[in-house]
Coordinates of C-alpha atoms in Angstrom, one line a residue:
G639 CA 66.5 -88.5 114.5
G640 CA 65.7 -86.7 117.7
F641 CA 67.2 -85.2 120.8
S642 CA 68.0 -87.3 123.8
P643 CA 67.9 -85.7 127.3
I644 CA 71.3 -87.4 128.1
E645 CA 72.9 -85.4 125.3
W646 CA 72.2 -82.2 127.2
Q647 CA 73.8 -83.3 130.5
P648 CA 77.2 -81.7 129.8
L649 CA 75.4 -78.5 129.0
D650 CA 73.9 -77.8 132.4
Q651 CA 75.1 -74.2 132.3
L652 CA 73.3 -73.6 128.9
R653 CA 71.3 -70.3 129.0
I654 CA 70.1 -69.9 125.4
L655 CA 69.0 -72.8 123.1
N656 CA 67.9 -72.2 119.5
L657 CA 66.0 -75.2 118.1
G658 CA 64.3 -73.0 115.4
Y659 CA 63.5 -74.5 112.0
N660 CA 64.3 -78.1 113.0
K661 CA 61.0 -79.7 111.8
L662 CA 59.9 -80.4 115.4
H663 CA 56.3 -81.4 115.8
T664 CA 56.5 -82.2 119.6
L665 CA 59.0 -82.2 122.4
N666 CA 59.6 -85.2 124.7
Q667 CA 58.6 -84.3 128.3
D668 CA 62.0 -85.0 129.8
L669 CA 64.0 -83.3 127.0
F670 CA 65.3 -80.5 129.1
E671 CA 65.7 -82.3 132.4
H672 CA 69.5 -81.6 132.4
I673 CA 69.3 -77.9 131.3
T674 CA 67.0 -76.4 133.9
D675 CA 68.9 -73.1 134.0
L676 CA 67.9 -72.3 130.4
R677 CA 66.7 -68.7 130.1
V678 CA 65.8 -68.5 126.4
L679 CA 64.2 -71.2 124.2
I680 CA 63.7 -70.5 120.5
L681 CA 61.3 -72.9 118.8
S682 CA 60.4 -70.6 115.9
G683 CA 59.7 -72.0 112.4
N684 CA 58.9 -75.5 113.6
P685 CA 55.7 -77.2 112.4
L686 CA 54.1 -77.2 115.9
T687 CA 50.4 -77.2 115.2
L688 CA 49.5 -77.5 118.9
I689 CA 51.2 -77.6 122.3
D690 CA 50.5 -81.2 123.3
H691 CA 50.8 -82.5 126.9
S692 CA 54.4 -83.7 126.5
T693 CA 55.6 -80.4 125.0
Q694 CA 53.8 -78.5 127.7
I695 CA 55.6 -80.5 130.4
A696 CA 59.0 -80.1 128.7
I697 CA 58.6 -76.3 128.5
G698 CA 57.0 -76.1 132.0
N699 CA 60.0 -77.8 133.5
L700 CA 62.2 -74.9 132.5
I701 CA 61.7 -73.0 135.7
N702 CA 64.1 -70.3 134.8
L703 CA 62.8 -69.6 131.3
E704 CA 62.4 -65.9 130.6
Q705 CA 61.8 -65.9 126.8
L706 CA 60.0 -68.4 124.6
D707 CA 59.9 -67.8 120.9
L708 CA 57.1 -69.6 119.0
S709 CA 57.1 -67.2 116.1
N710 CA 56.5 -68.7 112.6
C711 CA 55.1 -71.9 114.0
Q712 CA 51.8 -73.3 112.8
L713 CA 50.0 -72.8 116.2
S714 CA 46.4 -71.7 116.1
Q715 CA 45.9 -71.7 119.8
L716 CA 47.7 -72.3 123.1
P717 CA 46.3 -74.2 126.1
S718 CA 44.5 -71.7 128.4
H719 CA 46.7 -72.6 131.4
F720 CA 50.0 -72.7 129.4
F721 CA 51.5 -69.6 130.8
H722 CA 50.6 -70.2 134.4
E723 CA 53.8 -72.2 134.7
F724 CA 56.0 -69.2 134.0
K725 CA 57.3 -66.4 136.2

């Protein structure tokens, strides 16, 4: 299973997305291309051990993102330039 970017297309007004506890290890870089107005992204409780390049691009494309929840993930560090993409 997985999430296809085309599935989000009818949800272009979506502001809050909770993907917590979905066993996500990474995010496809174009996953959020149709929901760019997203304000809150919850990824808590996923087995993310690192923010890989694809995941970083996916999150970085959310230009209106105000809140990112990575609590209870298995992250030990974040890329040094990870937050430069955000407001």
